[in-house]
Amino acid sequence: MKKILIATDKPFAPVAVKGIRDIFSEGGYELALLEKYTSREQLLDAVKDVHAIIIRSDIIDAEIMDAAPALAIVVRAGAGYDNVDLPAATAHNVVVMNTPGQNANAVAELALGMMVYHARNLYNGSSGTELLGKSLGIHAYGAVGRRVGQIARGFGMEVYAFDPFIPGQKMEDDGVKPVRSREELYRNCQYISLHIPATDKTKRSIGQELLNSMPGPAVLVNTARKEVIDEEGLKQVMAARKDFAYLSDIAPDCAAELSEAYPGRVWFTPKKMGAQTAEANINAGLAAARQIRAFFEEGDRTFQVNR
Ligand code: 3PG
């Protein structure tokens, strides 16, 4: 009997765990659950006899794979897979998949929610501003960026997008204006919503020059990864421009410094919240479970990311 582990430092909603359990019990699999673990040893111990692991932002590296000799597949229930060592997985003959799009709406709703929260001065009773008519630049037009565009258009925002991998026509079909470069996007937009993955190329790629070029009052919204921000550049812009705000779903390393120096101009979730809805957990968790069954039962590798 194949054994599957759900290893989630940040647990899925119970209803999602139940759905995953049902999918595996119908197929005759054994399921183990490791939630809110506090040490790496617990994870190392839990993987020793498993054939598949479902994770969220949990780190899966060579040491974990060394400790899991039967492991054949890791599915990241979500979009970004920068938490999995892909070369190590390939070397261990482990297939890695994600579940693209499954939590996109939850992340997009949070991005717009953060914009409204900030525009209304964190609901402190004072007079704020509106999103209607403001320009929004979507940096990367994947599933989340596209959904952000749809919701933002509902707010009456003027929506632009930059993504070198997506044809401009697709954006135009969605009522979104494509631009040719990051520079053009930032130069044109008061709000920027980040949806780029964290890769060697994108880490620390959003810095002083781009941020300084945004027309004011400027708001950078990050529901992607904290690593894509050049924090030294961000600090310089925060210091130089009173009309610049940074909102992020996961605090930067310099969070304490920014929060103390610029109250009201920065806001961070205490824990990554983008995908923390029952719906997103169900969508991504059940997709992960189905992908694992399809892999074992049909050899389906559709969502493999380490080819
Ligand atoms: C993702 O990459 O899917 C999101 O950042 C959500 O991450 P999480 O599952 O750790 O909340």
PDB file of C-alpha atoms and ligand atoms in Angstrom:
ATOM      1  CA  MET A   1       0.000   0.000   0.000  1.00  0.00           C
ATOM      2  CA  LYS A   2       1.373   3.415  -0.979  1.00  0.00           C
ATOM      3  CA  LYS A   3       1.744   5.919   1.834  1.00  0.00           C
ATOM      4  CA  ILE A   4       1.085   9.622   1.331  1.00  0.00           C
ATOM      5  CA  LEU A   5       2.141  12.363   3.746  1.00  0.00           C
ATOM      6  CA  ILE A   6       0.546  15.778   4.066  1.00  0.00           C
ATOM      7  CA  ALA A   7       3.333  17.901   5.576  1.00  0.00           C
ATOM      8  CA  THR A   8       2.046  21.403   6.211  1.00  0.00           C
ATOM      9  CA  ASP A   9       3.637  23.766   8.673  1.00  0.00           C
ATOM     10  CA  LYS A  10       0.655  26.023   7.886  1.00  0.00           C
ATOM     11  CA  PRO A  11      -2.285  23.567   7.884  1.00  0.00           C
ATOM     12  CA  PHE A  12      -5.022  23.334   5.289  1.00  0.00           C
ATOM     13  CA  ALA A  13      -8.584  24.018   6.456  1.00  0.00           C
ATOM     14  CA  PRO A  14      -9.988  20.785   8.020  1.00  0.00           C
ATOM     15  CA  VAL A  15     -12.543  20.497   5.196  1.00  0.00           C
ATOM     16  CA  ALA A  16      -9.672  20.308   2.682  1.00  0.00           C
ATOM     17  CA  VAL A  17      -7.870  17.636   4.713  1.00  0.00           C
ATOM     18  CA  LYS A  18     -11.102  15.621   4.775  1.00  0.00           C
ATOM     19  CA  GLY A  19     -11.411  15.905   0.989  1.00  0.00           C
ATOM     20  CA  ILE A  20      -7.818  14.765   0.501  1.00  0.00           C
ATOM     21  CA  ARG A  21      -8.369  11.884   2.914  1.00  0.00           C
ATOM     22  CA  ASP A  22     -11.448  10.752   0.943  1.00  0.00           C
ATOM     23  CA  ILE A  23      -9.566  10.792  -2.374  1.00  0.00           C
ATOM     24  CA  PHE A  24      -6.788   8.607  -0.982  1.00  0.00           C
ATOM     25  CA  SER A  25      -8.973   6.210   0.987  1.00  0.00           C
ATOM     26  CA  GLU A  26     -11.129   5.578  -2.120  1.00  0.00           C
ATOM     27  CA  GLY A  27      -7.951   4.573  -3.965  1.00  0.00           C
ATOM     28  CA  GLY A  28      -6.660   2.350  -1.148  1.00  0.00           C
ATOM     29  CA  TYR A  29      -3.774   4.586  -0.083  1.00  0.00           C
ATOM     30  CA  GLU A  30      -2.565   5.218   3.460  1.00  0.00           C
ATOM     31  CA  LEU A  31      -2.511   8.865   4.553  1.00  0.00           C
ATOM     32  CA  ALA A  32      -0.390  10.459   7.295  1.00  0.00           C
ATOM     33  CA  LEU A  33      -0.727  14.036   8.500  1.00  0.00           C
ATOM     34  CA  LEU A  34       2.054  16.230   9.886  1.00  0.00           C
ATOM     35  CA  GLU A  35       0.789  19.731  10.635  1.00  0.00           C
ATOM     36  CA  LYS A  36       2.301  22.709  12.475  1.00  0.00           C
ATOM     37  CA  TYR A  37       5.546  20.830  13.019  1.00  0.00           C
ATOM     38  CA  THR A  38       8.090  22.697  15.062  1.00  0.00           C
ATOM     39  CA  SER A  39      11.319  20.975  14.093  1.00  0.00           C
ATOM     40  CA  ARG A  40      12.976  19.643  10.973  1.00  0.00           C
ATOM     41  CA  GLU A  41      13.524  16.341  12.805  1.00  0.00           C
ATOM     42  CA  GLN A  42       9.753  15.775  12.861  1.00  0.00           C
ATOM     43  CA  LEU A  43       9.636  16.133   9.077  1.00  0.00           C
ATOM     44  CA  LEU A  44      12.726  13.951   8.591  1.00  0.00           C
ATOM     45  CA  ASP A  45      11.088  11.276  10.710  1.00  0.00           C
ATOM     46  CA  ALA A  46       7.685  11.547   8.995  1.00  0.00           C
ATOM     47  CA  VAL A  47       9.058  11.067   5.454  1.00  0.00           C
ATOM     48  CA  LYS A  48      11.020   7.870   6.070  1.00  0.00           C
ATOM     49  CA  ASP A  49       8.440   5.431   4.648  1.00  0.00           C
ATOM     50  CA  VAL A  50       6.328   7.652   2.358  1.00  0.00           C
ATOM     51  CA  HIS A  51       5.892   7.419  -1.416  1.00  0.00           C
ATOM     52  CA  ALA A  52       4.411  10.897  -1.912  1.00  0.00           C
ATOM     53  CA  ILE A  53       4.283  14.188  -0.027  1.00  0.00           C
ATOM     54  CA  ILE A  54       1.834  17.079  -0.307  1.00  0.00           C
ATOM     55  CA  ILE A  55       3.338  20.357   0.900  1.00  0.00           C
ATOM     56  CA  ARG A  56       2.669  24.084   0.893  1.00  0.00           C
ATOM     57  CA  SER A  57       5.649  26.418   1.525  1.00  0.00           C
ATOM     58  CA  ASP A  58       7.400  23.608   3.402  1.00  0.00           C
ATOM     59  CA  ILE A  59      11.070  23.138   2.493  1.00  0.00           C
ATOM     60  CA  ILE A  60      11.937  19.933   0.680  1.00  0.00           C
ATOM     61  CA  ASP A  61      15.671  19.628   0.070  1.00  0.00           C
ATOM     62  CA  ALA A  62      18.281  16.916  -0.490  1.00  0.00           C
ATOM     63  CA  GLU A  63      18.426  15.989   3.202  1.00  0.00           C
ATOM     64  CA  ILE A  64      14.674  15.366   3.318  1.00  0.00           C
ATOM     65  CA  MET A  65      14.870  13.296   0.115  1.00  0.00           C
ATOM     66  CA  ASP A  66      17.820  11.313   1.506  1.00  0.00           C
ATOM     67  CA  ALA A  67      15.604  10.472   4.483  1.00  0.00           C
ATOM     68  CA  ALA A  68      12.778   9.289   2.199  1.00  0.00           C
ATOM     69  CA  PRO A  69      14.084   6.340   0.135  1.00  0.00           C
ATOM     70  CA  ALA A  70      10.618   5.387  -1.176  1.00  0.00           C
ATOM     71  CA  LEU A  71       9.682   8.927  -2.219  1.00  0.00           C
ATOM     72  CA  ALA A  72       8.509   9.182  -5.854  1.00  0.00           C
ATOM     73  CA  ILE A  73       6.576  12.455  -5.986  1.00  0.00           C
ATOM     74  CA  VAL A  74       6.233  15.782  -4.137  1.00  0.00           C
ATOM     75  CA  VAL A  75       3.257  17.985  -4.940  1.00  0.00           C
ATOM     76  CA  ARG A  76       3.373  21.588  -3.870  1.00  0.00           C
ATOM     77  CA  ALA A  77      -0.311  22.451  -3.299  1.00  0.00           C
ATOM     78  CA  GLY A  78       0.013  25.944  -4.697  1.00  0.00           C
ATOM     79  CA  ALA A  79       1.808  27.930  -7.351  1.00  0.00           C
ATOM     80  CA  GLY A  80       5.380  28.780  -6.286  1.00  0.00           C
ATOM     81  CA  TYR A  81       7.856  25.914  -5.879  1.00  0.00           C
ATOM     82  CA  ASP A  82      10.965  27.848  -4.816  1.00  0.00           C
ATOM     83  CA  ASN A  83      10.787  25.858  -1.549  1.00  0.00           C
ATOM     84  CA  VAL A  84      11.688  22.605  -3.322  1.00  0.00           C
ATOM     85  CA  ASP A  85      15.243  21.846  -4.434  1.00  0.00           C
ATOM     86  CA  LEU A  86      14.475  20.790  -8.007  1.00  0.00           C
ATOM     87  CA  PRO A  87      17.968  19.606  -9.029  1.00  0.00           C
ATOM     88  CA  ALA A  88      18.115  17.490  -5.849  1.00  0.00           C
ATOM     89  CA  ALA A  89      14.668  16.063  -6.655  1.00  0.00           C
ATOM     90  CA  THR A  90      15.755  15.147 -10.174  1.00  0.00           C
ATOM     91  CA  ALA A  91      18.932  13.571  -8.794  1.00  0.00           C
ATOM     92  CA  HIS A  92      16.789  11.534  -6.366  1.00  0.00           C
ATOM     93  CA  ASN A  93      14.412  10.543  -9.191  1.00  0.00           C
ATOM     94  CA  VAL A  94      11.579  12.396  -7.468  1.00  0.00           C
ATOM     95  CA  VAL A  95       8.887  14.067  -9.582  1.00  0.00           C
ATOM     96  CA  VAL A  96       7.889  17.543  -8.383  1.00  0.00           C
ATOM     97  CA  MET A  97       4.568  19.127  -9.340  1.00  0.00           C
ATOM     98  CA  ASN A  98       2.626  22.239  -8.422  1.00  0.00           C
ATOM     99  CA  THR A  99      -1.100  22.932  -8.772  1.00  0.00           C
ATOM    100  CA  PRO A 100      -1.138  26.088 -10.894  1.00  0.00           C
ATOM    101  CA  GLY A 101      -4.144  28.380 -10.655  1.00  0.00           C
ATOM    102  CA  GLN A 102      -5.850  26.530  -7.825  1.00  0.00           C
ATOM    103  CA  ASN A 103      -5.317  29.208  -5.185  1.00  0.00           C
ATOM    104  CA  ALA A 104      -5.191  32.162  -7.592  1.00  0.00           C
ATOM    105  CA  ASN A 105      -8.484  33.755  -6.599  1.00  0.00           C
ATOM    106  CA  ALA A 106      -7.620  33.761  -2.891  1.00  0.00           C
ATOM    107  CA  VAL A 107      -4.299  35.513  -3.544  1.00  0.00           C
ATOM    108  CA  ALA A 108      -5.898  37.992  -5.948  1.00  0.00           C
ATOM    109  CA  GLU A 109      -8.652  38.876  -3.470  1.00  0.00           C
ATOM    110  CA  LEU A 110      -6.023  39.518  -0.808  1.00  0.00           C
ATOM    111  CA  ALA A 111      -4.019  41.779  -3.164  1.00  0.00           C
ATOM    112  CA  LEU A 112      -7.076  43.944  -3.835  1.00  0.00           C
ATOM    113  CA  GLY A 113      -8.114  43.738  -0.172  1.00  0.00           C
ATOM    114  CA  MET A 114      -4.729  45.107   0.873  1.00  0.00           C
ATOM    115  CA  MET A 115      -5.096  47.959  -1.615  1.00  0.00           C
ATOM    116  CA  VAL A 116      -8.514  48.925  -0.237  1.00  0.00           C
ATOM    117  CA  TYR A 117      -7.323  48.578   3.367  1.00  0.00           C
ATOM    118  CA  HIS A 118      -4.438  50.935   2.680  1.00  0.00           C
ATOM    119  CA  ALA A 119      -6.486  53.361   0.561  1.00  0.00           C
ATOM    120  CA  ARG A 120      -8.923  53.699   3.499  1.00  0.00           C
ATOM    121  CA  ASN A 121      -6.105  54.395   5.967  1.00  0.00           C
ATOM    122  CA  LEU A 122      -6.387  50.962   7.600  1.00  0.00           C
ATOM    123  CA  TYR A 123     -10.037  51.744   8.466  1.00  0.00           C
ATOM    124  CA  ASN A 124      -8.953  54.236  11.134  1.00  0.00           C
ATOM    125  CA  GLY A 125     -11.892  56.575  10.584  1.00  0.00           C
ATOM    126  CA  SER A 126     -10.030  59.241   8.593  1.00  0.00           C
ATOM    127  CA  SER A 127     -10.772  60.182   4.994  1.00  0.00           C
ATOM    128  CA  GLY A 128      -9.029  57.893   2.511  1.00  0.00           C
ATOM    129  CA  THR A 129      -8.956  57.437  -1.257  1.00  0.00           C
ATOM    130  CA  GLU A 130     -10.595  55.148  -3.829  1.00  0.00           C
ATOM    131  CA  LEU A 131      -9.262  52.670  -6.347  1.00  0.00           C
ATOM    132  CA  LEU A 132     -11.648  53.841  -9.079  1.00  0.00           C
ATOM    133  CA  GLY A 133      -9.717  55.452 -11.939  1.00  0.00           C
ATOM    134  CA  LYS A 134      -6.273  54.655 -10.485  1.00  0.00           C
ATOM    135  CA  SER A 135      -3.683  52.899 -12.643  1.00  0.00           C
ATOM    136  CA  LEU A 136      -2.646  49.373 -11.692  1.00  0.00           C
ATOM    137  CA  GLY A 137       0.355  47.551 -13.135  1.00  0.00           C
ATOM    138  CA  ILE A 138       0.295  43.780 -12.945  1.00  0.00           C
ATOM    139  CA  HIS A 139       3.847  42.442 -12.938  1.00  0.00           C
ATOM    140  CA  ALA A 140       3.500  38.919 -14.391  1.00  0.00           C
ATOM    141  CA  TYR A 141       0.241  37.828 -15.936  1.00  0.00           C
ATOM    142  CA  GLY A 142      -0.114  34.243 -14.738  1.00  0.00           C
ATOM    143  CA  ALA A 143      -3.225  32.879 -13.043  1.00  0.00           C
ATOM    144  CA  VAL A 144      -2.997  35.256 -10.059  1.00  0.00           C
ATOM    145  CA  GLY A 145      -2.086  38.329 -12.116  1.00  0.00           C
ATOM    146  CA  ARG A 146      -4.953  37.676 -14.498  1.00  0.00           C
ATOM    147  CA  ARG A 147      -7.437  37.316 -11.642  1.00  0.00           C
ATOM    148  CA  VAL A 148      -6.113  40.526 -10.050  1.00  0.00           C
ATOM    149  CA  GLY A 149      -6.800  42.238 -13.375  1.00  0.00           C
ATOM    150  CA  GLN A 150     -10.383  40.969 -13.490  1.00  0.00           C
ATOM    151  CA  ILE A 151     -11.170  42.143  -9.961  1.00  0.00           C
ATOM    152  CA  ALA A 152      -9.350  45.457 -10.429  1.00  0.00           C
ATOM    153  CA  ARG A 153     -11.352  46.179 -13.574  1.00  0.00           C
ATOM    154  CA  GLY A 154     -14.464  45.634 -11.462  1.00  0.00           C
ATOM    155  CA  PHE A 155     -13.189  48.407  -9.194  1.00  0.00           C
ATOM    156  CA  GLY A 156     -12.815  50.635 -12.273  1.00  0.00           C
ATOM    157  CA  MET A 157      -9.020  50.677 -12.206  1.00  0.00           C
ATOM    158  CA  GLU A 158      -7.039  51.248 -15.395  1.00  0.00           C
ATOM    159  CA  VAL A 159      -5.133  47.980 -15.677  1.00  0.00           C
ATOM    160  CA  TYR A 160      -1.758  47.449 -17.359  1.00  0.00           C
ATOM    161  CA  ALA A 161       0.348  44.273 -17.388  1.00  0.00           C
ATOM    162  CA  PHE A 162       3.856  43.166 -18.237  1.00  0.00           C
ATOM    163  CA  ASP A 163       4.758  39.540 -18.865  1.00  0.00           C
ATOM    164  CA  PRO A 164       7.348  38.538 -21.472  1.00  0.00           C
ATOM    165  CA  PHE A 165       5.890  35.016 -21.606  1.00  0.00           C
ATOM    166  CA  ILE A 166       2.235  35.930 -22.299  1.00  0.00           C
ATOM    167  CA  PRO A 167       1.059  37.345 -25.655  1.00  0.00           C
ATOM    168  CA  GLY A 168      -0.172  40.935 -25.404  1.00  0.00           C
ATOM    169  CA  GLN A 169      -3.286  39.916 -27.308  1.00  0.00           C
ATOM    170  CA  LYS A 170      -4.388  37.737 -24.385  1.00  0.00           C
ATOM    171  CA  MET A 171      -4.170  40.751 -22.071  1.00  0.00           C
ATOM    172  CA  GLU A 172      -6.039  42.930 -24.560  1.00  0.00           C
ATOM    173  CA  ASP A 173      -8.777  40.279 -24.801  1.00  0.00           C
ATOM    174  CA  ASP A 174      -9.143  40.668 -21.012  1.00  0.00           C
ATOM    175  CA  GLY A 175      -9.394  44.464 -21.244  1.00  0.00           C
ATOM    176  CA  VAL A 176      -5.854  44.864 -19.881  1.00  0.00           C
ATOM    177  CA  LYS A 177      -3.249  47.073 -21.573  1.00  0.00           C
ATOM    178  CA  PRO A 178      -0.008  45.195 -22.346  1.00  0.00           C
ATOM    179  CA  VAL A 179       3.272  47.092 -21.974  1.00  0.00           C
ATOM    180  CA  ARG A 180       6.643  46.117 -23.422  1.00  0.00           C
ATOM    181  CA  SER A 181       8.927  46.410 -20.411  1.00  0.00           C
ATOM    182  CA  ARG A 182       9.017  46.506 -16.627  1.00  0.00           C
ATOM    183  CA  GLU A 183      10.215  50.104 -16.894  1.00  0.00           C
ATOM    184  CA  GLU A 184       7.127  51.097 -18.882  1.00  0.00           C
ATOM    185  CA  LEU A 185       4.856  49.339 -16.370  1.00  0.00           C
ATOM    186  CA  TYR A 186       6.298  51.034 -13.295  1.00  0.00           C
ATOM    187  CA  ARG A 187       6.525  54.426 -15.025  1.00  0.00           C
ATOM    188  CA  ASN A 188       2.792  54.294 -15.806  1.00  0.00           C
ATOM    189  CA  CYS A 189       1.244  52.896 -12.648  1.00  0.00           C
ATOM    190  CA  GLN A 190       0.447  54.235  -9.192  1.00  0.00           C
ATOM    191  CA  TYR A 191      -0.280  50.718  -7.963  1.00  0.00           C
ATOM    192  CA  ILE A 192       1.956  47.770  -8.813  1.00  0.00           C
ATOM    193  CA  SER A 193       0.885  44.223  -7.936  1.00  0.00           C
ATOM    194  CA  LEU A 194       3.723  41.687  -8.004  1.00  0.00           C
ATOM    195  CA  HIS A 195       3.159  38.148  -9.253  1.00  0.00           C
ATOM    196  CA  ILE A 196       6.629  37.031 -10.311  1.00  0.00           C
ATOM    197  CA  PRO A 197       8.118  33.816  -8.916  1.00  0.00           C
ATOM    198  CA  ALA A 198      11.296  33.863  -6.815  1.00  0.00           C
ATOM    199  CA  THR A 199      14.081  32.590  -9.061  1.00  0.00           C
ATOM    200  CA  ASP A 200      17.798  33.347  -9.336  1.00  0.00           C
ATOM    201  CA  LYS A 201      16.855  35.921 -11.974  1.00  0.00           C
ATOM    202  CA  THR A 202      14.029  37.642 -10.075  1.00  0.00           C
ATOM    203  CA  LYS A 203      15.408  37.686  -6.528  1.00  0.00           C
ATOM    204  CA  ARG A 204      16.178  41.309  -5.483  1.00  0.00           C
ATOM    205  CA  SER A 205      15.117  42.448  -8.979  1.00  0.00           C
ATOM    206  CA  ILE A 206      12.616  45.086  -7.805  1.00  0.00           C
ATOM    207  CA  GLY A 207      14.665  47.994  -6.556  1.00  0.00           C
ATOM    208  CA  GLN A 208      15.201  51.699  -6.294  1.00  0.00           C
ATOM    209  CA  GLU A 209      15.127  52.630  -9.972  1.00  0.00           C
ATOM    210  CA  LEU A 210      11.856  50.902 -10.822  1.00  0.00           C
ATOM    211  CA  LEU A 211      10.109  51.965  -7.619  1.00  0.00           C
ATOM    212  CA  ASN A 212      11.253  55.565  -7.913  1.00  0.00           C
ATOM    213  CA  SER A 213       9.784  55.787 -11.407  1.00  0.00           C
ATOM    214  CA  MET A 214       6.211  55.110 -10.161  1.00  0.00           C
ATOM    215  CA  PRO A 215       3.908  58.135 -10.223  1.00  0.00           C
ATOM    216  CA  GLY A 216       2.679  59.131  -6.795  1.00  0.00           C
ATOM    217  CA  PRO A 217       1.028  58.427  -4.542  1.00  0.00           C
ATOM    218  CA  ALA A 218       2.592  55.041  -5.245  1.00  0.00           C
ATOM    219  CA  VAL A 219       1.694  51.687  -3.686  1.00  0.00           C
ATOM    220  CA  LEU A 220       3.685  48.483  -4.163  1.00  0.00           C
ATOM    221  CA  VAL A 221       1.665  45.368  -3.341  1.00  0.00           C
ATOM    222  CA  ASN A 222       3.578  42.137  -2.931  1.00  0.00           C
ATOM    223  CA  THR A 223       1.662  38.873  -2.702  1.00  0.00           C
ATOM    224  CA  ALA A 224       4.474  37.049  -4.526  1.00  0.00           C
ATOM    225  CA  ARG A 225       7.678  36.485  -2.524  1.00  0.00           C
ATOM    226  CA  LYS A 226       9.621  38.817  -0.231  1.00  0.00           C
ATOM    227  CA  GLU A 227      12.880  37.744  -1.923  1.00  0.00           C
ATOM    228  CA  VAL A 228      12.035  39.547  -5.186  1.00  0.00           C
ATOM    229  CA  ILE A 229      12.444  42.914  -3.461  1.00  0.00           C
ATOM    230  CA  ASP A 230      15.822  44.614  -3.185  1.00  0.00           C
ATOM    231  CA  GLU A 231      15.261  45.755   0.384  1.00  0.00           C
ATOM    232  CA  GLU A 232      18.105  48.304   0.361  1.00  0.00           C
ATOM    233  CA  GLY A 233      16.541  49.943  -2.694  1.00  0.00           C
ATOM    234  CA  LEU A 234      13.095  49.819  -1.089  1.00  0.00           C
ATOM    235  CA  LYS A 235      14.419  51.482   2.068  1.00  0.00           C
ATOM    236  CA  GLN A 236      15.962  54.283  -0.005  1.00  0.00           C
ATOM    237  CA  VAL A 237      12.676  54.901  -1.807  1.00  0.00           C
ATOM    238  CA  MET A 238      10.688  54.824   1.454  1.00  0.00           C
ATOM    239  CA  ALA A 239      13.094  57.402   2.900  1.00  0.00           C
ATOM    240  CA  ALA A 240      13.107  59.659  -0.168  1.00  0.00           C
ATOM    241  CA  ARG A 241       9.377  59.587  -1.005  1.00  0.00           C
ATOM    242  CA  LYS A 242       6.657  60.398   1.501  1.00  0.00           C
ATOM    243  CA  ASP A 243       4.110  59.322  -1.105  1.00  0.00           C
ATOM    244  CA  PHE A 244       5.346  55.717  -1.360  1.00  0.00           C
ATOM    245  CA  ALA A 245       3.743  52.752   0.435  1.00  0.00           C
ATOM    246  CA  TYR A 246       4.660  49.070   0.610  1.00  0.00           C
ATOM    247  CA  LEU A 247       2.106  46.369   1.407  1.00  0.00           C
ATOM    248  CA  SER A 248       3.256  42.785   1.530  1.00  0.00           C
ATOM    249  CA  ASP A 249       1.832  39.342   2.249  1.00  0.00           C
ATOM    250  CA  ILE A 250       4.816  38.244   4.279  1.00  0.00           C
ATOM    251  CA  ALA A 251       7.020  40.721   6.058  1.00  0.00           C
ATOM    252  CA  PRO A 252      10.358  41.765   4.573  1.00  0.00           C
ATOM    253  CA  ASP A 253      13.526  41.187   6.596  1.00  0.00           C
ATOM    254  CA  CYS A 254      13.559  44.926   7.363  1.00  0.00           C
ATOM    255  CA  ALA A 255       9.907  44.933   8.545  1.00  0.00           C
ATOM    256  CA  ALA A 256      10.573  46.239  12.063  1.00  0.00           C
ATOM    257  CA  GLU A 257      12.687  49.103  10.735  1.00  0.00           C
ATOM    258  CA  LEU A 258      10.094  50.110   8.126  1.00  0.00           C
ATOM    259  CA  SER A 259       7.124  49.795  10.493  1.00  0.00           C
ATOM    260  CA  GLU A 260       8.804  52.021  13.047  1.00  0.00           C
ATOM    261  CA  ALA A 261      10.018  54.657  10.570  1.00  0.00           C
ATOM    262  CA  TYR A 262       6.938  54.808   8.303  1.00  0.00           C
ATOM    263  CA  PRO A 263       3.727  53.976  10.208  1.00  0.00           C
ATOM    264  CA  GLY A 264       0.709  53.989   7.876  1.00  0.00           C
ATOM    265  CA  ARG A 265       2.947  53.582   4.817  1.00  0.00           C
ATOM    266  CA  VAL A 266       3.758  49.909   5.316  1.00  0.00           C
ATOM    267  CA  TRP A 267       1.575  46.955   6.186  1.00  0.00           C
ATOM    268  CA  PHE A 268       2.523  43.279   6.393  1.00  0.00           C
ATOM    269  CA  THR A 269       0.603  40.098   7.121  1.00  0.00           C
ATOM    270  CA  PRO A 270       1.997  38.305  10.177  1.00  0.00           C
ATOM    271  CA  LYS A 271       2.052  35.022   8.255  1.00  0.00           C
ATOM    272  CA  LYS A 272       1.645  34.420   4.506  1.00  0.00           C
ATOM    273  CA  MET A 273      -2.133  34.682   4.081  1.00  0.00           C
ATOM    274  CA  GLY A 274      -2.664  34.794   0.319  1.00  0.00           C
ATOM    275  CA  ALA A 275      -3.818  31.205  -0.057  1.00  0.00           C
ATOM    276  CA  GLN A 276      -5.375  30.931   3.391  1.00  0.00           C
ATOM    277  CA  THR A 277      -9.007  30.355   2.477  1.00  0.00           C
ATOM    278  CA  ALA A 278     -11.029  27.169   2.757  1.00  0.00           C
ATOM    279  CA  GLU A 279     -11.747  27.394  -0.975  1.00  0.00           C
ATOM    280  CA  ALA A 280      -8.080  27.722  -1.975  1.00  0.00           C
ATOM    281  CA  ASN A 281      -7.099  24.915   0.409  1.00  0.00           C
ATOM    282  CA  ILE A 282      -9.791  22.670  -1.074  1.00  0.00           C
ATOM    283  CA  ASN A 283      -8.876  23.556  -4.669  1.00  0.00           C
ATOM    284  CA  ALA A 284      -5.119  23.146  -4.254  1.00  0.00           C
ATOM    285  CA  GLY A 285      -5.210  20.262  -1.745  1.00  0.00           C
ATOM    286  CA  LEU A 286      -7.653  18.130  -3.725  1.00  0.00           C
ATOM    287  CA  ALA A 287      -5.845  18.880  -6.993  1.00  0.00           C
ATOM    288  CA  ALA A 288      -2.604  17.710  -5.340  1.00  0.00           C
ATOM    289  CA  ALA A 289      -4.265  14.487  -4.173  1.00  0.00           C
ATOM    290  CA  ARG A 290      -5.744  13.811  -7.637  1.00  0.00           C
ATOM    291  CA  GLN A 291      -2.408  14.524  -9.323  1.00  0.00           C
ATOM    292  CA  ILE A 292      -0.669  12.012  -7.039  1.00  0.00           C
ATOM    293  CA  ARG A 293      -3.251   9.329  -7.823  1.00  0.00           C
ATOM    294  CA  ALA A 294      -3.034  10.089 -11.560  1.00  0.00           C
ATOM    295  CA  PHE A 295       0.757   9.836 -11.346  1.00  0.00           C
ATOM    296  CA  PHE A 296       0.753   6.454  -9.584  1.00  0.00           C
ATOM    297  CA  GLU A 297      -2.215   4.997 -11.466  1.00  0.00           C
ATOM    298  CA  GLU A 298      -1.728   6.405 -14.994  1.00  0.00           C
ATOM    299  CA  GLY A 299       1.824   7.749 -15.058  1.00  0.00           C
ATOM    300  CA  ASP A 300       0.404  11.262 -15.591  1.00  0.00           C
ATOM    301  CA  ARG A 301       3.114  13.913 -15.227  1.00  0.00           C
ATOM    302  CA  THR A 302       1.150  16.886 -16.564  1.00  0.00           C
ATOM    303  CA  PHE A 303       2.137  19.348 -13.845  1.00  0.00           C
ATOM    304  CA  GLN A 304       5.726  18.208 -13.381  1.00  0.00           C
ATOM    305  CA  VAL A 305       8.072  21.183 -12.904  1.00  0.00           C
ATOM    306  CA  ASN A 306      11.467  19.387 -12.754  1.00  0.00           C
ATOM    307  CA  ARG A 307      11.741  18.052 -16.283  1.00  0.00           C
TER     308      ARG A 307
HETATM  309  C1  3PG B   1       1.705  29.865  -3.594  1.00  0.00           C
HETATM  310  O1  3PG B   1       2.845  29.920  -4.081  1.00  0.00           O
HETATM  311  O2  3PG B   1       0.867  29.041  -3.979  1.00  0.00           O
HETATM  312  C2  3PG B   1       1.297  30.861  -2.542  1.00  0.00           C
HETATM  313  O3  3PG B   1       2.359  31.688  -2.194  1.00  0.00           O
HETATM  314  C3  3PG B   1       0.663  30.223  -1.327  1.00  0.00           C
HETATM  315  O4  3PG B   1       1.594  29.639  -0.450  1.00  0.00           O
HETATM  316  P1  3PG B   1       1.106  28.819   0.841  1.00  0.00           P
HETATM  317  O5  3PG B   1       0.474  27.556   0.380  1.00  0.00           O
HETATM  318  O6  3PG B   1       2.345  28.602   1.650  1.00  0.00           O
HETATM  319  O7  3PG B   1       0.110  29.672   1.582  1.00  0.00           O
END
